[in-house]
Amino acid sequence: MRAAIQTSGAALLAGCSGPFSTLAPGGAAADSIASLWWIMLAGAVVLFALVMGLFGLVVWRPGWGSRVSPARWIVLGGLVLPGIVLLPLIAYALVAGERLLPLPSFGSAVPRVEAEGRQWSWTFRYPGQGGVTTSNVLHLAAGTPVDIDVTSKDVIHAFWVPTLAGKIDAVPGRTNRLRVQADRPGQYEGQCNEFCGLGHATMRFVVLVHRPEDYAAALARAAAAEGAGKK
Amino acid sequence: MSGSVEQPPQPANALRLHRQLAAIWATGPGVQRLAAVNHSVLGLRMMITSFVFFAIGGVLGMLTRVQLATPNSTFMDAGTYNQVFTMHGSMMLFLFAIPMVESVAVYLTPKILGTRDFAFPRLTAYGYWCYLFGATILTVSLLAGVAPDSGWFMYTPLSSNVFTPGINADVWLLGVTFVEISALSLAMEIVVSVLKMRAPGMSLDRMPIFGWYILVTALMMIVAFPPLILGSILLEVERAFGLPFFDPARGGDPLLWQHLFWLFGHPDVYIIFLPMAAVLSTIIPVFAGRPLVGYRAIVVAIVALAFLSFGIWVHHMFTVGIPHLALAFFSAGSAIVAVPTAVQIFAWLATLSHGRPRWDLPMLYVFGFFFVFVAGGLTGVMLAMVPFDWQAHDTYFVVAHMHYVVAGALAFPMLAALYYWLPLLTGRSTVQRLSTVAFWLVFVGFNMTFFLMHLTGLLGMPRRIYTYTGYESWNWLNLLSSVGSFIMTIGFALVVIDLVVQLRYGRRVRRDPWRATTFEWAMPIPPQPYAFASIPHVGAGTDRTEAGRIALSLARGEGYLGAARNGWQETLGVHMVSGKPDQLIVLPQPTYLPLWTALATAVAVLALLFKLYPVAIVATVVIAGLFVLAAQRSGHARDYGPLPVGRGVSVPPHTEVAEAPPWLALICVLVADGTLFASLLFGTFYLWIAAPNWPGGVSPDPSRLLALGAVAALAVGAVASRLSLRALAAAGGAQGWIVLAMLALAGSIAALVGMMGGVTPDPRTHALGATAVALLCFVVVHAGIGLLFLVSNLLRLAGGRVSPRRLVDFRLTRLWLDYTTVTGVLALALVLALPALVSVLGARA
Amino acid sequence: MNARGHSVPARRLWWLAAGFTVWCNALVLLYALHAIGCVFAWPAGALRWTLVVVFVAHLVAVGWLWRKAASAERGAAAGDTGNFLQVVIEWTMIAAFAATLVTFGPPLWLTACL
């Protein structure tokens, strides 16, 4: 039991890491969103403490705050406080969201990968790499932004690599674009994030990030190996 | 002046009055209980029923926690787990939360507003039976192992007949719609009752704040449910008859379902929250020992919340691929919803600050509410931020948030309400120690379960997965959440034990144990079926008068209607704004009619479920007949003119006034129906602009001639109905006009059916044809209901139930036919415009 | 005492909904126009200006309602109930105006169709 407590304590301390953790970002998008989270968390803790503190004071110290007129209570707490918190937050989030969009770049075109979900697997096609395909393994080059065009063959799925970026739904009949960038080579984990039936829990995929100079070769090798495996 | 103590006390006739009124209002013993229409009886039944479903839903929730406590659990397989979590959500939302808040409204509202019952007691009963039967169908499906399994929001195409071929999704669509009929009918009744049936003198500014909350909540229900009802009908039609609305391959769009669902789904959160806020705004002043601070600010906040909550449904759809600019509207809207909520929270804090708070059990639950709701509100603002939602959407962070704002913000005020009003229900006080322990178990268990889920979600755990492998670093969090959920369940079990103990051993309490000022305490407890032996008058100081003080005077019959007359179940109708009495409302006696109608409705639903369509048609005819029959029994067979109602006031019975409850009820029906129609128009335009695979191969070619004929016939019907009203008012013969109107409606139905037959493209092959059919069907159904109105008019005319002074029936018919004509013109115009709409699609990017 | 607020007709209650109905209308129109503009590939500038015009028009509409509500009869003649409704209606207008400003203003600066 004691060991269990120690382990759980360690787990909570290690806390933010994990293969699917949004708080251990490995790419620009996830990084930006994690920052937003930490800012909001700090604000939320302060506001929570404030409201609960006020509740404690008015209940356990009768008369506390009765010199503040009722109208002022409501205006300060109900209008001013949310106003000064929400307006900057909305502005910040809109700007942050804008930076994550797959905007057309002016220089070199952003490479694309087509991701297709189906019950219950993912197929990735690489138009810029001769249209080769891989299943359940997405190959990316480190440090390069990539646009993932996500769609579905059957029901709605969602493409999500928590350590790299937010998610986007794979909707049949539509194509949604998500910009992803991995900073460092390595292995990342992705999963389906929209309930899609019996195999939803196991509809995972792996993201292999290569050094840019190795990317083409590694992808070709993987695609060929898969093709051979099928035969 | 305060209360109703004006006349000198009369000889103790309280007991005699009680006997007389009890004989008139009581529900019979034994099997006659099934004929109950009384709000106290039905409110209590509904409350108990909803708690039964809360228990079942809770057990399902426990099962999910058992499954997820450890990785690679073999407790349930994926199929079972999908049914369990889908039913957990569906039950908690549709079979527990909404009926529970409605039951509180049904039980308490008339008492708090100082009236004897709701405006349409038979509708209350019908609503209850629909709820019970619909909920039973869903529960039985669970036992039979064919429960819905596509998640409680039933996203298409997963819930379509291709990917869920079994009966499972049909159970959800039909069962939930059945339950929603109940919610809608109760909502209309609440709106009419709050507006028209209050204690005389209770102007809107003197109405207890509870009334405002309940009024706005009911109005929200009237507008929120129709989109989901429409969506459910369309999806069921797609599943059963193959008309595509959501299938992308045939010109439908799965996202249309999401829009319709969340147009309901988001306001639903506030529909659940507002009655709980009503409870808090009622309880907190009692324990603060002073009237509520910021009454006006709270009314403004309620109105703002009601509207804002409808304008933010897309925040459930931030990841479906809508452009950022459009998302930003909904993001900003979702953030500022926090403002009216904050106004209420600080009004409550100010009330406590300016009062002399006394600590009692309900306040403990108020503390629990503050803790949980503030936390949930803060995470709500976080999720409103688009980028953060891109990460957190559909993870356990959302599960945590949702349970904080829906489960916690419902459970704690609900228990506060339970302990506050239990003395009213049972006449006994609580056993303190047990209740306190129960609170802390629920509180600690709740937070342990759901607080940790925030972190689980941030560590990337998606909702609705039935298992995980163990390396994701979710193990300990899940185990602790599961342990917490068991602690919470023990807490709830203690609450139940506490209730039993209280019923058995609680100290008997006298009236008004909390020294409250609202009228539900101005009656003997537990309440009698007639609620008030006489109806109180509201004066300037009533909101500061302890209710217990006027109870005796009311019991002696010193208020309004303090005597029995004709064996009528009498109560007063007042002017909506000023609260001046303007009519004597005579309510119907207990009857089995609601039960039979609900049974016929259940047969229709089951027939649809098992695809026995002829049976469904027969059942529908029976339902229509029963409704017409119910109408025959309403009202009076002669004119009475003004009747004395006590305290020197005389008012005419409701059958002889313009602003009668049925008139307002029809306006509510039309608002709900108009919302459904608007959703249908929205759906058509949405598919036009957004669905893949538009246009289909064949272009539509609606018959202009038939459309024109249908519109002309509808117009003739509307005019004839007006003329029938005029003839009746002038005491002339109205039959001829009614028959003409019936013929005209029949003609329009024939023309519309003809149009449906010629719809191109074939409605089974493309959404273009399917939407045209849906629009035409809408008009046919309304013309058909118009026919029922006219049949009822003919029968009532023959039975002498209408007269130049009793015109309400004919005015209802006129309004319905006007509405049918207007929506008919719009629907047909859209059908005729479809070819043009399709042709401009060529210019798309 | 029975006459207090008697002069307030029931239809005055609709005014409680007026301000936020304009807000809802703005939401529906902006959302629909934006979708149509993106589907039919309107030039980004034209789309944005259309939205701005719609936004401003609704802002003006709520502002007008606000003024109209504020100028309604007040004082002893209106009675307690009349004054209550007056204040509440006026504040719903103010709330609707602020909501319109905050909900629909900032988004119009964002990229149009991504």
PDB file of N, CA and C in Angstrom, chain B residues 303-327:
ATOM      1  N   VAL B 303     -32.674  36.621 -18.145  1.00  0.00           N
ATOM      2  CA  VAL B 303     -33.052  36.843 -19.545  1.00  0.00           C
ATOM      3  C   VAL B 303     -31.811  36.747 -20.434  1.00  0.00           C
ATOM      4  N   ALA B 304     -30.733  37.375 -20.006  1.00  0.00           N
ATOM      5  CA  ALA B 304     -29.505  37.342 -20.808  1.00  0.00           C
ATOM      6  C   ALA B 304     -29.008  35.910 -20.971  1.00  0.00           C
ATOM      7  N   LEU B 305     -29.004  35.158 -19.869  1.00  0.00           N
ATOM      8  CA  LEU B 305     -28.539  33.772 -19.935  1.00  0.00           C
ATOM      9  C   LEU B 305     -29.385  32.957 -20.911  1.00  0.00           C
ATOM     10  N   ALA B 306     -30.694  33.187 -20.841  1.00  0.00           N
ATOM     11  CA  ALA B 306     -31.596  32.411 -21.686  1.00  0.00           C
ATOM     12  C   ALA B 306     -31.232  32.604 -23.143  1.00  0.00           C
ATOM     13  N   PHE B 307     -30.990  33.843 -23.536  1.00  0.00           N
ATOM     14  CA  PHE B 307     -30.693  34.079 -24.948  1.00  0.00           C
ATOM     15  C   PHE B 307     -29.271  33.653 -25.296  1.00  0.00           C
ATOM     16  N   LEU B 308     -28.308  34.073 -24.467  1.00  0.00           N
ATOM     17  CA  LEU B 308     -26.918  33.760 -24.788  1.00  0.00           C
ATOM     18  C   LEU B 308     -26.719  32.255 -24.920  1.00  0.00           C
ATOM     19  N   SER B 309     -27.438  31.492 -24.094  1.00  0.00           N
ATOM     20  CA  SER B 309     -27.214  30.047 -24.114  1.00  0.00           C
ATOM     21  C   SER B 309     -27.648  29.428 -25.440  1.00  0.00           C
ATOM     22  N   PHE B 310     -28.508  30.133 -26.178  1.00  0.00           N
ATOM     23  CA  PHE B 310     -28.895  29.607 -27.481  1.00  0.00           C
ATOM     24  C   PHE B 310     -27.879  29.966 -28.556  1.00  0.00           C
ATOM     25  N   GLY B 311     -27.071  30.989 -28.276  1.00  0.00           N
ATOM     26  CA  GLY B 311     -26.182  31.471 -29.330  1.00  0.00           C
ATOM     27  C   GLY B 311     -24.787  30.905 -29.255  1.00  0.00           C
ATOM     28  N   ILE B 312     -24.592  29.817 -28.535  1.00  0.00           N
ATOM     29  CA  ILE B 312     -23.221  29.346 -28.362  1.00  0.00           C
ATOM     30  C   ILE B 312     -23.105  27.855 -28.597  1.00  0.00           C
ATOM     31  N   TRP B 313     -24.076  27.293 -29.344  1.00  0.00           N
ATOM     32  CA  TRP B 313     -24.063  25.844 -29.497  1.00  0.00           C
ATOM     33  C   TRP B 313     -22.836  25.339 -30.252  1.00  0.00           C
ATOM     34  N   VAL B 314     -22.261  26.199 -31.128  1.00  0.00           N
ATOM     35  CA  VAL B 314     -21.152  25.714 -31.949  1.00  0.00           C
ATOM     36  C   VAL B 314     -19.897  25.450 -31.107  1.00  0.00           C
ATOM     37  N   HIS B 315     -19.878  25.910 -29.851  1.00  0.00           N
ATOM     38  CA  HIS B 315     -18.658  25.621 -29.076  1.00  0.00           C
ATOM     39  C   HIS B 315     -18.518  24.122 -28.769  1.00  0.00           C
ATOM     40  N   HIS B 316     -19.541  23.350 -29.103  1.00  0.00           N
ATOM     41  CA  HIS B 316     -19.377  21.894 -29.052  1.00  0.00           C
ATOM     42  C   HIS B 316     -18.798  21.367 -30.355  1.00  0.00           C
ATOM     43  N   MET B 317     -18.597  22.260 -31.324  1.00  0.00           N
ATOM     44  CA  MET B 317     -18.212  21.832 -32.668  1.00  0.00           C
ATOM     45  C   MET B 317     -16.959  22.566 -33.146  1.00  0.00           C
ATOM     46  N   PHE B 318     -16.096  22.941 -32.195  1.00  0.00           N
ATOM     47  CA  PHE B 318     -14.913  23.708 -32.585  1.00  0.00           C
ATOM     48  C   PHE B 318     -13.959  22.906 -33.459  1.00  0.00           C
ATOM     49  N   THR B 319     -14.048  21.589 -33.425  1.00  0.00           N
ATOM     50  CA  THR B 319     -13.070  20.800 -34.163  1.00  0.00           C
ATOM     51  C   THR B 319     -13.628  20.189 -35.447  1.00  0.00           C
ATOM     52  N   VAL B 320     -14.841  20.571 -35.858  1.00  0.00           N
ATOM     53  CA  VAL B 320     -15.400  19.910 -37.041  1.00  0.00           C
ATOM     54  C   VAL B 320     -14.941  20.547 -38.337  1.00  0.00           C
ATOM     55  N   GLY B 321     -14.178  21.635 -38.257  1.00  0.00           N
ATOM     56  CA  GLY B 321     -13.653  22.223 -39.479  1.00  0.00           C
ATOM     57  C   GLY B 321     -14.367  23.496 -39.906  1.00  0.00           C
ATOM     58  N   ILE B 322     -15.024  24.177 -38.962  1.00  0.00           N
ATOM     59  CA  ILE B 322     -15.640  25.468 -39.263  1.00  0.00           C
ATOM     60  C   ILE B 322     -14.545  26.539 -39.214  1.00  0.00           C
ATOM     61  N   PRO B 323     -14.593  27.527 -40.142  1.00  0.00           N
ATOM     62  CA  PRO B 323     -13.537  28.539 -40.149  1.00  0.00           C
ATOM     63  C   PRO B 323     -13.413  29.275 -38.815  1.00  0.00           C
ATOM     64  N   HIS B 324     -12.189  29.701 -38.511  1.00  0.00           N
ATOM     65  CA  HIS B 324     -11.887  30.312 -37.217  1.00  0.00           C
ATOM     66  C   HIS B 324     -12.737  31.543 -36.965  1.00  0.00           C
ATOM     67  N   LEU B 325     -12.996  32.330 -38.022  1.00  0.00           N
ATOM     68  CA  LEU B 325     -13.782  33.554 -37.831  1.00  0.00           C
ATOM     69  C   LEU B 325     -15.158  33.217 -37.267  1.00  0.00           C
ATOM     70  N   ALA B 326     -15.785  32.191 -37.835  1.00  0.00           N
ATOM     71  CA  ALA B 326     -17.120  31.818 -37.352  1.00  0.00           C
ATOM     72  C   ALA B 326     -17.037  31.243 -35.942  1.00  0.00           C
ATOM     73  N   LEU B 327     -15.985  30.471 -35.681  1.00  0.00           N
ATOM     74  CA  LEU B 327     -15.831  29.917 -34.329  1.00  0.00           C
ATOM     75  C   LEU B 327     -15.709  31.037 -33.305  1.00  0.00           C
TER      76      LEU B 327
END
